[in-house]
GROMACS .gro file of C-alpha atoms in nm:
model
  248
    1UNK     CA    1   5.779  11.575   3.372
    2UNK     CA    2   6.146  11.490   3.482
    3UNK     CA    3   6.026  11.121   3.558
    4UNK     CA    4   5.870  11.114   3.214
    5UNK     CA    5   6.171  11.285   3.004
    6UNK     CA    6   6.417  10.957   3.211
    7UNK     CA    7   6.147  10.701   3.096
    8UNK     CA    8   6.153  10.823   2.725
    9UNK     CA    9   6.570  10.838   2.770
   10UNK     CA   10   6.520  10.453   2.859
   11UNK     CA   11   6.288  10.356   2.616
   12UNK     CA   12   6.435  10.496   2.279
   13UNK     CA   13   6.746  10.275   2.343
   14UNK     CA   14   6.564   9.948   2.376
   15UNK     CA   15   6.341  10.072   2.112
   16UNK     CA   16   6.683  10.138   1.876
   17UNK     CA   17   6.848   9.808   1.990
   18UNK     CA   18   6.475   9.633   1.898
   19UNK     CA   19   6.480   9.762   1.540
   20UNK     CA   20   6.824   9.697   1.423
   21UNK     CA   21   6.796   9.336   1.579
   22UNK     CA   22   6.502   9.277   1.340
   23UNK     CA   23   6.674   9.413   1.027
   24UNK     CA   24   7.025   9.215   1.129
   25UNK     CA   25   6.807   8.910   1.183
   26UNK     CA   26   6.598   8.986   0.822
   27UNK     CA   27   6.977   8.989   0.663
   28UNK     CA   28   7.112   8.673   0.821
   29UNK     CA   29   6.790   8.512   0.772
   30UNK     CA   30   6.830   8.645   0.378
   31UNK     CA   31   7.243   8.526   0.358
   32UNK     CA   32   7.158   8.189   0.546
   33UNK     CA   33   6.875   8.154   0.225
   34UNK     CA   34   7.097   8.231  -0.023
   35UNK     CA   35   7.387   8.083   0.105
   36UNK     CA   36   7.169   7.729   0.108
   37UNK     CA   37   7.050   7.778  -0.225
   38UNK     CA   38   7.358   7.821  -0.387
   39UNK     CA   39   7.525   7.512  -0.242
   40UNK     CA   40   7.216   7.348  -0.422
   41UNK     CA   41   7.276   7.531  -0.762
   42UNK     CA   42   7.651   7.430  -0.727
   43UNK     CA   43   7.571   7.064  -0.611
   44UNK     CA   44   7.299   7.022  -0.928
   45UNK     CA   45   7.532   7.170  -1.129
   46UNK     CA   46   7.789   6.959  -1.077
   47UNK     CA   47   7.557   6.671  -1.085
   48UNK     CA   48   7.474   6.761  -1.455
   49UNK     CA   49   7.846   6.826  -1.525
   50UNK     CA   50   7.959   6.469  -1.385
   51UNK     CA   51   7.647   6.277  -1.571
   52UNK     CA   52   7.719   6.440  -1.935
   53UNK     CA   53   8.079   6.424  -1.918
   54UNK     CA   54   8.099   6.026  -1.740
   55UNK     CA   55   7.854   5.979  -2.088
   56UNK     CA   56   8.114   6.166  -2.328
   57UNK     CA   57   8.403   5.949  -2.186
   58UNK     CA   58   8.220   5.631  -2.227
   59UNK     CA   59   8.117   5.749  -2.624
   60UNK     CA   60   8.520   5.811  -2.637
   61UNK     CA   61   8.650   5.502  -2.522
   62UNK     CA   62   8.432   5.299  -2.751
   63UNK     CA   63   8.545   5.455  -3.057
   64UNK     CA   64   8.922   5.431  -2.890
   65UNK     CA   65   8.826   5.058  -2.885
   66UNK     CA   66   8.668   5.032  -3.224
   67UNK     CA   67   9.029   5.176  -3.377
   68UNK     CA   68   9.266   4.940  -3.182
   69UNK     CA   69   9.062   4.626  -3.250
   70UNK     CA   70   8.997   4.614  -3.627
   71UNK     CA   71   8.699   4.489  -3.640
   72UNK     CA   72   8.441   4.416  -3.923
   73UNK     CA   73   8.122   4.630  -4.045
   74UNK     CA   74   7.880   4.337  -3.904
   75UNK     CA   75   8.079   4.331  -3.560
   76UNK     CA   76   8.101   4.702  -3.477
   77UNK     CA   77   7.702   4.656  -3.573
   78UNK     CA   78   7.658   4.438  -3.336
   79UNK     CA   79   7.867   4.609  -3.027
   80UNK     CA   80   7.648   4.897  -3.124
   81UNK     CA   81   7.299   4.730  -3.073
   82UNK     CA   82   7.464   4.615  -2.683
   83UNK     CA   83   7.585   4.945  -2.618
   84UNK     CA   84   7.267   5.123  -2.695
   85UNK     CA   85   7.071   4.863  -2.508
   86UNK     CA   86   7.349   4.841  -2.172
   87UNK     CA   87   7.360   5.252  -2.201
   88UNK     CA   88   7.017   5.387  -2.251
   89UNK     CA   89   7.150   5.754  -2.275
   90UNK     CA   90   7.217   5.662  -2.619
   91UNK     CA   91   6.927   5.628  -2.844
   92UNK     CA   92   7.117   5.565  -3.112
   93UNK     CA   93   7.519   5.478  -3.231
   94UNK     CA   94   7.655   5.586  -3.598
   95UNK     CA   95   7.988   5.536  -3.698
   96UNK     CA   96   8.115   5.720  -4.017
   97UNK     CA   97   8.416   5.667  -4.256
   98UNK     CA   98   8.610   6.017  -4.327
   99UNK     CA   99   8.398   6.088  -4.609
  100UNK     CA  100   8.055   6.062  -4.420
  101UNK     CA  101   7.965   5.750  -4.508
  102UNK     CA  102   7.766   5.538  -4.300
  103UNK     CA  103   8.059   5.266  -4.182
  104UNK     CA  104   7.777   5.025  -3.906
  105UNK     CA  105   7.514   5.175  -3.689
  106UNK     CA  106   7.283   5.007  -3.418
  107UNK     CA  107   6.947   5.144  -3.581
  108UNK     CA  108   6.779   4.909  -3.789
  109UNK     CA  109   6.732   5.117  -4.086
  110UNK     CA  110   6.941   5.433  -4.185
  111UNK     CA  111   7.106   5.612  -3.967
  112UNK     CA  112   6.931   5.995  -3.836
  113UNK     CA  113   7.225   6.106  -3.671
  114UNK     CA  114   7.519   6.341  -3.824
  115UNK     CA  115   7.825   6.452  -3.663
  116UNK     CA  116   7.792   6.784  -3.505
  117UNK     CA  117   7.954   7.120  -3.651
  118UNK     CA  118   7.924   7.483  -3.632
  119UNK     CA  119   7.824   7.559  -3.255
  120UNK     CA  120   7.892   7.269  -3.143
  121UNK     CA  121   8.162   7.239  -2.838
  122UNK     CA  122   8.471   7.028  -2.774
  123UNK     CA  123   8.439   6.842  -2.415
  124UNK     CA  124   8.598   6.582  -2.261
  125UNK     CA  125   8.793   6.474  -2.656
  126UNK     CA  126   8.417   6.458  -2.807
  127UNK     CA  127   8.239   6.689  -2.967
  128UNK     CA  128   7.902   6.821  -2.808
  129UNK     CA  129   7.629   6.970  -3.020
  130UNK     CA  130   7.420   7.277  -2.825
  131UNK     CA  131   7.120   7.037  -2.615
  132UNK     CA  132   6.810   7.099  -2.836
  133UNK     CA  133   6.446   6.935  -2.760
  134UNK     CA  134   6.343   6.633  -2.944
  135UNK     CA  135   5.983   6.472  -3.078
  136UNK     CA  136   5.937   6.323  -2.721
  137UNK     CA  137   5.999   6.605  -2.546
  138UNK     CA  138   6.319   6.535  -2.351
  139UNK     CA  139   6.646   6.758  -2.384
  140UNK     CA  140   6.910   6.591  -2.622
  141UNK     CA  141   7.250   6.620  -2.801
  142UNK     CA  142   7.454   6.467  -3.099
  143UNK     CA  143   7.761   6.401  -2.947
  144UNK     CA  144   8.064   6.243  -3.186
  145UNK     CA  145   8.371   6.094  -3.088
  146UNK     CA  146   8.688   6.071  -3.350
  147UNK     CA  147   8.812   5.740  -3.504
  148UNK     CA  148   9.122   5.706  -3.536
  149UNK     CA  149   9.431   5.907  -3.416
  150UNK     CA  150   9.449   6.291  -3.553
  151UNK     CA  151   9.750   6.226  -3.835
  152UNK     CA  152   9.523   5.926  -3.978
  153UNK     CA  153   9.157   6.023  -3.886
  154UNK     CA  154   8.916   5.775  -4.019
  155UNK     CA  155   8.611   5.929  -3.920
  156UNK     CA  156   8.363   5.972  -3.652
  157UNK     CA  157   8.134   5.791  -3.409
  158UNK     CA  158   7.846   5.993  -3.326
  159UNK     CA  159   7.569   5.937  -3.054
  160UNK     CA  160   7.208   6.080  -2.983
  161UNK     CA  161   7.262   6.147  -2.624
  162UNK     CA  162   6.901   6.150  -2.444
  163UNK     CA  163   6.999   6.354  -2.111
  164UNK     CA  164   6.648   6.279  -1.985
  165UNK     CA  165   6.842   6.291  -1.633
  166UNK     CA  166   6.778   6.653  -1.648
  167UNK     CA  167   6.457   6.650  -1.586
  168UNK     CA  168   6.512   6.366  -1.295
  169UNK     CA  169   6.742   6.599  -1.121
  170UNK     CA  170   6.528   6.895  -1.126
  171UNK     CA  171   6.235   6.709  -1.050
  172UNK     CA  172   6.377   6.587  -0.719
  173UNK     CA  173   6.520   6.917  -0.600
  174UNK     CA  174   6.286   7.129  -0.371
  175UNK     CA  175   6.385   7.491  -0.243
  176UNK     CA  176   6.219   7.623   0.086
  177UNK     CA  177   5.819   7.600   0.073
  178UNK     CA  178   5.772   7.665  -0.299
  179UNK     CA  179   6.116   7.662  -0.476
  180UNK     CA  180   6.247   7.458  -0.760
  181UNK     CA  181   6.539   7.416  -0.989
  182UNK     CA  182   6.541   7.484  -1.370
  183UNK     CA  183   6.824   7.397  -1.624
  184UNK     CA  184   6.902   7.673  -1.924
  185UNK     CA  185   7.083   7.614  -2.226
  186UNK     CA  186   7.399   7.805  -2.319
  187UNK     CA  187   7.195   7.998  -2.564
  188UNK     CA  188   6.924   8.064  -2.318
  189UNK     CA  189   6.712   7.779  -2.424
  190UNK     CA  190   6.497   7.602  -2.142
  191UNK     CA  191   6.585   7.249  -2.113
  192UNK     CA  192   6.488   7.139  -1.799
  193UNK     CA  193   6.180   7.296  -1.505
  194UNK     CA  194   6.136   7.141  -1.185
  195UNK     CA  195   5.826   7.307  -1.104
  196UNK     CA  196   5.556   7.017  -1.267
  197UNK     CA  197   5.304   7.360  -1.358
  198UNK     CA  198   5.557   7.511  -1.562
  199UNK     CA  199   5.731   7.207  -1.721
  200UNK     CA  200   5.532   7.189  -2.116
  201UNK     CA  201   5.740   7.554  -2.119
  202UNK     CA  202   5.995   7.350  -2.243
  203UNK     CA  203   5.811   7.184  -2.466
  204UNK     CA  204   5.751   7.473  -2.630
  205UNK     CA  205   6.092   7.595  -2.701
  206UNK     CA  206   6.071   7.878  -2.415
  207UNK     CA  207   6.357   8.083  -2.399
  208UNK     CA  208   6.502   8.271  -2.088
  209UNK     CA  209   6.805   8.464  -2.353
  210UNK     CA  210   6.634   8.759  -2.210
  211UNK     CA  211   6.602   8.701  -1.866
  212UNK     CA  212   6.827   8.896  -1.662
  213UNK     CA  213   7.013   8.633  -1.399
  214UNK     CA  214   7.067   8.459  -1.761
  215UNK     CA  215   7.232   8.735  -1.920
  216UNK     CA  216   7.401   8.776  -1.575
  217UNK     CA  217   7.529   8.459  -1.624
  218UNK     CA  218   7.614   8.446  -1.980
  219UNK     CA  219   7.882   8.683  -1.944
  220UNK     CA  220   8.024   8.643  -1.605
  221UNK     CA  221   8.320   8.448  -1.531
  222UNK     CA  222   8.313   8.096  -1.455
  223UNK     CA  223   8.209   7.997  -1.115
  224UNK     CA  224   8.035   8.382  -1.023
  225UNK     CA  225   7.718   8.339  -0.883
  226UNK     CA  226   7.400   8.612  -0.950
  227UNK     CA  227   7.132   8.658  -0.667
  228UNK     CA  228   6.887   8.878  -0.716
  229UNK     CA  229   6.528   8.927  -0.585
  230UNK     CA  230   6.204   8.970  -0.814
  231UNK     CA  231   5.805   8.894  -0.852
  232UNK     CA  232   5.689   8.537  -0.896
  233UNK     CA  233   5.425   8.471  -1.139
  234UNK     CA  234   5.146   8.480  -0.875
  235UNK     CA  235   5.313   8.863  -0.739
  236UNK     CA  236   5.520   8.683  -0.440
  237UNK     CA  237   5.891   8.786  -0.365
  238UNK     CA  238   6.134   8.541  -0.514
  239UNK     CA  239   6.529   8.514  -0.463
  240UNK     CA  240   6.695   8.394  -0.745
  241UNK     CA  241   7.016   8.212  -0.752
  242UNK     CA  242   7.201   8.116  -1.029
  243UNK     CA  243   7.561   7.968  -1.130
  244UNK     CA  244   7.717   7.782  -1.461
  245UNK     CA  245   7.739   7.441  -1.468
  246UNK     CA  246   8.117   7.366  -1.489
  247UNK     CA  247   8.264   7.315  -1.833
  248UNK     CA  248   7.937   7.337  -2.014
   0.00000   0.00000   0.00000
């Protein structure tokens, strides 16, 4: 009985020292995971923040370069066609006179494009309309530069921005086994899905206003990150990570 009470004494220990190893490895193993996948949020993130605004700043200088070189209706047409042809990201280039009239545009009939009001956001000297799905199914903006300086505006040169590289970057990023990357609007729109099975959600106008790592978001300050663990759509455990993409 004595031998048996000094064999139990030695075997609780190791037992103890056996259980809180697995739960301290379960918790590194679950930091190291979320740790990983939010360098990829923040690394997509910026990603999206350095493609839009590199895209802004090239709408900006060409209407900075439209004021300081006077030139003609039929020329400004023409630099127009180039640009939309050399910069693909813009489907189409409007300029407007101060009173909203069409001054040249590279379409070939009238012009579809208006400049952006209400909720739309200032970024980089543009302005940036909220990123809304268009007839083919890829996420897109108006985007409108100003002419001239602020004491003599003469209007407004205003892009359809095709961020199609959305769905590029999402597409390529893989998390773990079964993980992928989506893209959400500042209104809680989807824009982008990098699992292929889910993408025609955005399509059809999903929204994720509701969802609560968005809401998280929505109202936490720039830069805080929200992990939290939930069901998957097939039951499985999922961690989700999420952070704002800088400036937008």
């Amino acid at each position: 009985r004595f031998a048996t009470m000094l064999a139990t004494a030695a075997v609780v220990p190791l037992l103890t020292y056996g259980v809180v190893s697995v739960y301290s490895l379960r918790e590194g193993t679950r930091r190291t995971v979320t740790d990983g996948n939010l360098n990829v949020a923040r690394q997509v993130g910026e990603q999206i923040r350095r493609y839009i605004s590199t895209n802004l700043q090239i709408l900006h200088a060409l209407a900075a370069d439209l004021d300081n070189t006077g030139l003609n209706a039929d020329q400004q047409d023409r630099i127009f066609k180039n640009y939309v042809l050399r910069f693909p990201e813009f489907r189409e280039l409007t300029a407007f006179d101060a009173a909203g009239h069409t001054i040249a545009t590279s379409r070939i009939g009238a012009p579809t494009v208006a400049v952006p009001r209400g909720d739309a956001a200032e970024l980089y000297g543009t302005r940036m309309s909220p990123v809304f799905v268009d007839d083919d199914m890829l996420p897109t903006a108006l985007v409108a530069a100003p002419l001239g300086r602020a004491e003599r505006r003469a209007g407004w040169l205003v892009g359809e921005f095709s961020i199609e590289e959305l769905w590029r970057l999402t597409g390529r990023i893989r998390v773990g086994a079964s993980g992928y990357a989506i893209v959400v609007g500042p209104r809680g729109d989807l824009l982008a899905h990098g699992n292929p099975e889910e993408r025609s959600k955005v399509a059809h106008g999903e929204s994720l206003a509701s969802d609560p790592v968005v809401i998280a978001l929505r109202s936490a300050a720039p830069g805080t990150p929200e992990v939290r663990e939930r069901a998957g759509a097939g039951g499985e455990r999922m961690l989700v990570v999420g952070v704002r993409v800088p400036d937008l």
